[in-house]
Coordinates of C-alpha atoms in Angstrom, one line a residue:
M50 CA -0.1 0.0 -0.1
A51 CA 1.1 3.5 -0.8
P52 CA 0.8 6.2 2.3
G53 CA -1.8 7.8 3.8
T54 CA -4.2 5.2 2.0
S55 CA -6.6 2.7 4.1
I56 CA -8.2 -0.8 3.5
G57 CA -11.5 -2.3 4.3
A58 CA -14.9 -1.0 4.6
A59 CA -16.3 -4.0 2.6
A60 CA -19.6 -4.7 4.7
P61 CA -22.1 -5.8 1.5
V62 CA -24.6 -2.8 0.0
G63 CA -26.9 -2.6 -2.9
S64 CA -25.8 -1.1 -6.4
G65 CA -27.0 2.1 -5.2
G66 CA -25.5 2.4 -1.6
A67 CA -28.7 1.0 -0.1
E68 CA -29.0 -1.8 2.6
L69 CA -29.6 -5.0 1.7
P70 CA -32.8 -7.2 2.9
S71 CA -31.4 -8.9 6.4
T72 CA -31.7 -12.5 4.5
L73 CA -29.7 -11.4 1.5
S74 CA -27.1 -9.2 3.6
R75 CA -26.5 -12.4 5.8
K76 CA -25.8 -14.3 2.9
V77 CA -23.7 -12.4 1.3
S78 CA -22.1 -11.2 4.3
Q79 CA -21.5 -14.7 5.5
G80 CA -20.1 -15.9 1.4
T81 CA -17.4 -12.9 1.2
Q82 CA -16.0 -13.4 5.1
A83 CA -16.2 -17.3 3.9
F84 CA -14.0 -16.3 0.6
I85 CA -11.7 -13.6 2.7
R86 CA -10.9 -16.2 5.0
S87 CA -10.0 -18.9 2.6
I88 CA -7.8 -16.0 0.5
A89 CA -6.2 -15.1 4.0
Q90 CA -5.2 -18.8 5.0
V91 CA -3.8 -19.6 1.5
R92 CA -1.6 -16.6 1.7
G93 CA -0.7 -16.4 5.5
R94 CA -2.7 -13.0 5.9
N95 CA -4.9 -12.1 9.6
P96 CA -7.9 -13.6 8.4
S97 CA -9.8 -12.4 11.7
A98 CA -9.0 -8.9 10.4
L99 CA -9.6 -9.3 7.4
E100 CA -13.2 -10.6 8.0
E101 CA -14.0 -7.5 10.2
T102 CA -13.4 -5.4 6.9
V103 CA -16.9 -7.3 6.1
S104 CA -18.9 -8.5 9.1
M105 CA -18.2 -4.7 10.8
A106 CA -17.3 -2.5 8.1
T107 CA -13.9 -2.0 9.8
A108 CA -10.9 -0.4 7.8
Y109 CA -7.5 0.3 8.5
S110 CA -4.9 2.6 7.7
A111 CA -1.3 1.4 5.6
Q112 CA 0.5 1.4 8.8
E113 CA -2.2 -0.7 10.8
A114 CA -2.4 -3.1 8.1
L115 CA 1.2 -3.7 7.8
E116 CA 0.9 -4.6 11.6
L117 CA -1.6 -6.3 11.6
G118 CA -0.1 -8.8 8.9
I119 CA -2.6 -7.7 5.9
I120 CA -0.2 -6.6 3.6
D121 CA 3.8 -7.0 3.0
L122 CA 5.1 -3.6 2.7
I123 CA 4.3 0.5 2.7
A124 CA 5.8 2.1 -0.4
P125 CA 5.7 5.7 -1.5
D126 CA 6.8 5.1 -4.9
T127 CA 7.1 2.6 -7.6
Q128 CA 11.0 2.3 -7.3
S129 CA 10.7 2.0 -3.7
M130 CA 8.2 -0.8 -4.3
L131 CA 10.8 -2.7 -6.7
I132 CA 13.2 -2.5 -4.4
Q133 CA 11.2 -3.7 -1.2
L134 CA 9.8 -6.8 -3.4
H135 CA 13.1 -7.8 -4.6
G136 CA 14.4 -11.4 -2.9
R137 CA 10.7 -11.8 -1.6
T138 CA 8.7 -15.2 -2.4
A139 CA 5.7 -15.7 -3.9
A140 CA 3.2 -18.8 -4.3
T141 CA 2.0 -19.5 -7.8
A142 CA 0.0 -22.0 -9.2
V143 CA 3.5 -23.6 -10.4
G144 CA 5.1 -23.4 -7.2
T145 CA 7.0 -21.0 -4.9
V146 CA 9.0 -18.4 -7.2
V147 CA 11.8 -15.4 -5.8
I148 CA 10.8 -12.3 -6.9
D149 CA 13.8 -10.7 -9.0
T150 CA 13.3 -7.0 -9.7
E151 CA 16.9 -5.9 -9.2
D152 CA 17.7 -3.2 -12.1
V153 CA 14.2 -3.9 -13.3
P154 CA 13.6 -1.2 -16.5
I155 CA 10.4 1.5 -15.7
T156 CA 8.6 2.3 -19.1
S157 CA 6.3 5.1 -18.8
I158 CA 3.2 5.0 -21.0
D159 CA 1.8 7.9 -22.4
R160 CA -1.8 8.2 -23.5
N161 CA -1.9 8.4 -27.3
F162 CA -3.8 11.2 -29.2
L163 CA -6.9 9.6 -29.1
E164 CA -7.0 8.9 -25.3
S165 CA -5.7 12.7 -24.8
A166 CA -8.6 14.0 -26.7
I167 CA -11.3 11.7 -25.1
G168 CA -10.0 12.8 -21.9
L169 CA -10.4 16.3 -22.7
L170 CA -13.8 15.9 -24.4
A171 CA -15.0 14.3 -21.1
N172 CA -15.1 17.8 -19.5
P173 CA -18.6 19.1 -18.2
N174 CA -17.9 22.2 -19.2
V175 CA -16.1 21.5 -22.5
V176 CA -19.5 19.6 -23.4
L177 CA -21.7 22.2 -22.8
V178 CA -19.4 25.0 -25.0
L179 CA -19.2 22.1 -27.8
F180 CA -23.3 21.4 -27.8
V181 CA -24.4 25.5 -27.5
V182 CA -21.7 26.5 -30.0
G183 CA -22.9 23.6 -32.5
G184 CA -26.6 24.4 -31.9
I185 CA -26.2 27.7 -33.3
A186 CA -24.0 27.0 -35.6
L187 CA -26.4 24.8 -37.0
L188 CA -29.3 27.4 -36.2
V189 CA -27.9 30.1 -38.3
E190 CA -27.3 27.4 -41.1
L191 CA -31.0 26.8 -41.0
S192 CA -32.2 30.6 -40.5
A193 CA -29.7 31.4 -43.4
P194 CA -29.8 28.3 -45.7
G195 CA -26.7 27.9 -48.2
M196 CA -23.6 29.2 -46.2
L197 CA -22.5 25.7 -45.2
G198 CA -19.9 26.5 -43.0
P199 CA -21.8 27.1 -39.9
G200 CA -23.8 23.7 -40.7
I201 CA -20.5 21.7 -41.2
V202 CA -18.7 23.0 -37.8
G203 CA -22.2 22.7 -36.2
A204 CA -22.5 19.0 -36.5
I205 CA -18.8 18.2 -36.0
L206 CA -18.7 19.8 -32.8
L207 CA -22.2 18.3 -32.2
T208 CA -20.1 15.1 -32.9
L209 CA -17.6 15.8 -30.5
A210 CA -20.4 17.1 -27.9
F211 CA -22.0 13.7 -27.9
V212 CA -18.8 12.0 -27.4
G213 CA -17.7 14.1 -24.6
F214 CA -21.6 13.4 -22.9
L215 CA -21.4 9.4 -23.4
K216 CA -18.0 9.2 -21.5
L217 CA -20.0 11.0 -18.5
P218 CA -22.6 10.6 -15.8
G219 CA -24.7 13.2 -17.9
S220 CA -28.6 13.4 -17.7
W221 CA -30.9 13.2 -20.3
G222 CA -33.3 15.5 -19.3
G223 CA -30.6 18.4 -19.1
L224 CA -29.8 17.1 -22.6
V225 CA -33.3 17.8 -23.8
L226 CA -33.6 21.0 -22.2
L227 CA -30.5 22.2 -24.1
A228 CA -32.0 21.0 -27.4
V229 CA -35.5 23.2 -26.1
A230 CA -33.3 25.9 -25.7
M231 CA -31.9 25.4 -29.3
G232 CA -35.6 25.3 -30.8
L233 CA -36.6 28.2 -28.9
F234 CA -33.4 30.3 -30.1
Y235 CA -34.6 29.3 -33.8
A236 CA -37.9 30.0 -33.0
E237 CA -37.2 33.7 -32.3
T238 CA -35.8 34.4 -35.8
T239 CA -39.4 34.0 -37.0
A240 CA -40.9 36.1 -34.2
P241 CA -40.9 40.0 -33.8
G242 CA -38.4 41.2 -31.1
F243 CA -36.0 39.2 -28.9
S244 CA -38.6 38.6 -26.1
V245 CA -40.6 35.2 -25.1
F246 CA -38.8 33.0 -27.3
G247 CA -35.2 34.4 -26.7
A248 CA -36.0 34.5 -23.1
G249 CA -37.3 31.3 -22.9
G250 CA -34.2 29.9 -24.8
I251 CA -31.8 31.4 -22.3
V252 CA -33.9 29.9 -19.3
A253 CA -33.9 26.5 -20.8
L254 CA -30.2 27.0 -21.5
V255 CA -29.4 27.8 -17.8
L256 CA -31.6 25.0 -16.6
G257 CA -30.0 22.8 -19.1
S258 CA -26.5 23.5 -17.7
V259 CA -27.4 22.9 -14.1
F260 CA -29.3 19.4 -14.9
L261 CA -26.8 18.2 -17.7
F262 CA -24.6 16.2 -14.8
G263 CA -24.8 15.0 -11.8
N264 CA -24.1 12.3 -9.0
G265 CA -23.6 9.0 -10.8
S266 CA -25.2 7.3 -7.7
G267 CA -27.9 9.6 -6.6
S268 CA -26.8 8.5 -3.1
S269 CA -24.7 9.8 -0.4
D270 CA -23.7 6.9 1.4
V271 CA -21.6 5.8 -1.7
P272 CA -19.3 8.8 -2.6
E273 CA -18.3 9.0 -5.9
P274 CA -16.8 11.7 -8.3
T275 CA -19.7 14.4 -9.1
Y276 CA -19.5 15.9 -12.1
T277 CA -20.9 19.4 -13.1
V278 CA -20.6 22.6 -14.9
S279 CA -19.1 25.5 -13.7
P280 CA -21.1 28.7 -12.7
I281 CA -19.1 30.8 -14.3
V282 CA -19.0 28.8 -17.0
T283 CA -23.1 28.6 -17.4
G284 CA -23.2 32.1 -16.6
A285 CA -20.9 33.2 -19.4
T286 CA -22.0 30.5 -22.0
A287 CA -25.5 32.1 -21.5
A288 CA -24.7 35.8 -21.5
L289 CA -22.4 35.1 -24.8
V290 CA -25.1 33.2 -26.3
A291 CA -27.7 35.8 -25.7
V292 CA -25.5 38.7 -27.3
V293 CA -24.4 36.9 -30.5
W294 CA -28.4 35.7 -30.9
V295 CA -29.7 39.1 -31.1
L296 CA -26.6 40.2 -33.3
F297 CA -27.2 37.3 -35.7
I298 CA -31.0 38.4 -35.8
R299 CA -30.4 41.9 -36.3
F300 CA -28.0 41.2 -39.0
V301 CA -30.3 38.2 -40.6
R302 CA -33.7 41.0 -40.7
S303 CA -31.4 43.7 -42.1
E304 CA -30.3 41.7 -44.9
G305 CA -33.7 39.7 -45.4
G306 CA -36.6 40.8 -43.0
T307 CA -38.5 43.2 -41.2
S308 CA -39.0 44.4 -37.7
A309 CA -41.6 41.5 -37.7
G310 CA -38.7 38.5 -38.4
F311 CA -36.8 37.0 -40.7
Q312 CA -38.1 36.4 -44.3
T313 CA -36.4 34.9 -47.2
E314 CA -37.0 36.7 -50.2
E315 CA -39.7 34.3 -51.3
E316 CA -41.8 35.2 -48.2
A317 CA -41.4 38.8 -48.3
E318 CA -42.9 39.0 -52.1
L319 CA -46.3 37.8 -49.9
E320 CA -46.7 40.8 -48.4
G321 CA -49.5 42.9 -49.9
A322 CA -50.4 39.8 -51.8
W323 CA -54.2 38.9 -51.8
G324 CA -56.0 35.4 -51.2
V325 CA -58.9 33.6 -50.0
A326 CA -59.9 32.1 -46.6
L327 CA -60.0 28.1 -46.8
S328 CA -61.5 27.9 -43.3
D329 CA -63.1 30.4 -40.7
L330 CA -60.3 32.4 -39.0
E331 CA -61.1 33.2 -35.7
P332 CA -58.4 34.3 -35.3
S333 CA -56.3 31.5 -37.0
G334 CA -56.9 29.0 -39.7
S335 CA -55.9 28.6 -43.3
V336 CA -55.7 30.5 -46.7
R337 CA -54.8 29.9 -50.0
V338 CA -52.2 32.5 -51.2
A339 CA -50.4 32.4 -54.6
S340 CA -51.6 29.8 -55.4
Q341 CA -50.0 28.1 -51.8
E342 CA -52.3 26.7 -48.4
W343 CA -50.7 28.7 -45.6
A344 CA -51.5 28.6 -41.9
A345 CA -52.7 32.3 -41.2
S346 CA -53.6 34.3 -38.2
A347 CA -55.8 37.7 -37.9
D348 CA -55.9 40.1 -35.4
P349 CA -57.3 38.9 -31.8
G350 CA -60.7 39.4 -31.6
V351 CA -61.4 39.2 -35.6
S352 CA -63.4 36.7 -37.5
I353 CA -62.7 35.9 -41.1
R354 CA -65.4 33.6 -42.4
K355 CA -64.4 30.9 -45.3
G356 CA -64.3 32.2 -48.5
E357 CA -63.5 35.6 -47.9
E358 CA -61.1 37.7 -49.4
I359 CA -57.9 38.4 -47.7
R360 CA -54.5 40.6 -47.8
V361 CA -51.2 39.2 -46.1
V362 CA -49.9 42.2 -44.3
G363 CA -46.9 40.1 -42.4
V364 CA -45.3 37.4 -42.4
Y365 CA -43.8 35.0 -39.7
G366 CA -41.9 32.1 -41.0
Q367 CA -44.9 29.8 -41.9
V368 CA -47.7 31.8 -40.5
L369 CA -49.2 34.7 -42.5
K370 CA -51.0 37.7 -40.6
V371 CA -53.9 38.7 -42.6
E372 CA -56.7 41.0 -42.6
R373 CA -60.0 41.1 -45.0
L374 CA -59.2 42.8 -48.4
Y375 CA -62.1 45.1 -48.0
Q376 CA -60.6 46.6 -45.0
E377 CA -57.4 47.7 -47.2
R378 CA -60.2 49.1 -49.9
K379 CA -61.8 51.3 -47.4
R380 CA -58.4 52.9 -46.7

């Protein structure tokens, strides 16, 4: 053993750290004690001290384990261990052998590039940043088709994010919240102003960051490494996304949209077009404009009957805002 380490506390518990039922606990405990006792007798260890690690959950420090005959030696490093092992005997399946570690070369095996890359990706902060940046890049591609670059970069970053996510005890609920945030940001490109969709996206992003990772066991009885996203990274990411998305929306709208939202050239041409209501609009329904069927909505409180002529006054993604055609003619 190494200095400062401990051994023992091997009382049987459930996979999640919970207490076992009485009968099952006795069965597992007795079986484990018998197994330890048989090994201790073969290896010349202290059977009673080892059995107490199971029956009483006793733990021993390195020095206590050495004094009780549970271990052979204490070594602070590899070189010290090899020196102390030299000349000792060990029982094997082919008989007793003498351990010869004099002048044994020590070879260090470093991680290769792939292992180092996976180690870097298996970081909660890196996973969050990759997912958010990749998601935003894909949204940019969807909002302004034909750029290609953002779509390719986004797909690569999202793939790397999933590789890192699968290496950690992540929560699928947190991942769903992040996906919802991306969906709300996309909805913002078809809605007027940075309001409910954008604000909802920021909230979903923060909640997704909080719930993305957690304790794998969910039990305080069995300490395990806890993986969480740094609050600083969460706050910085949310602030950066808000700023970048506002700037992008302004750019897109200045290039091809109006204050009502982003519009393609085809959608912009629909403003002012005439059509006919295919269903009652109270205030939502369907209309036919430019030989195509569209979802449409009138002002709150306004009803337009099926068959009435309408005029398009605004385009919100795939939804047209319309009014009765005769209202325009009276102006």
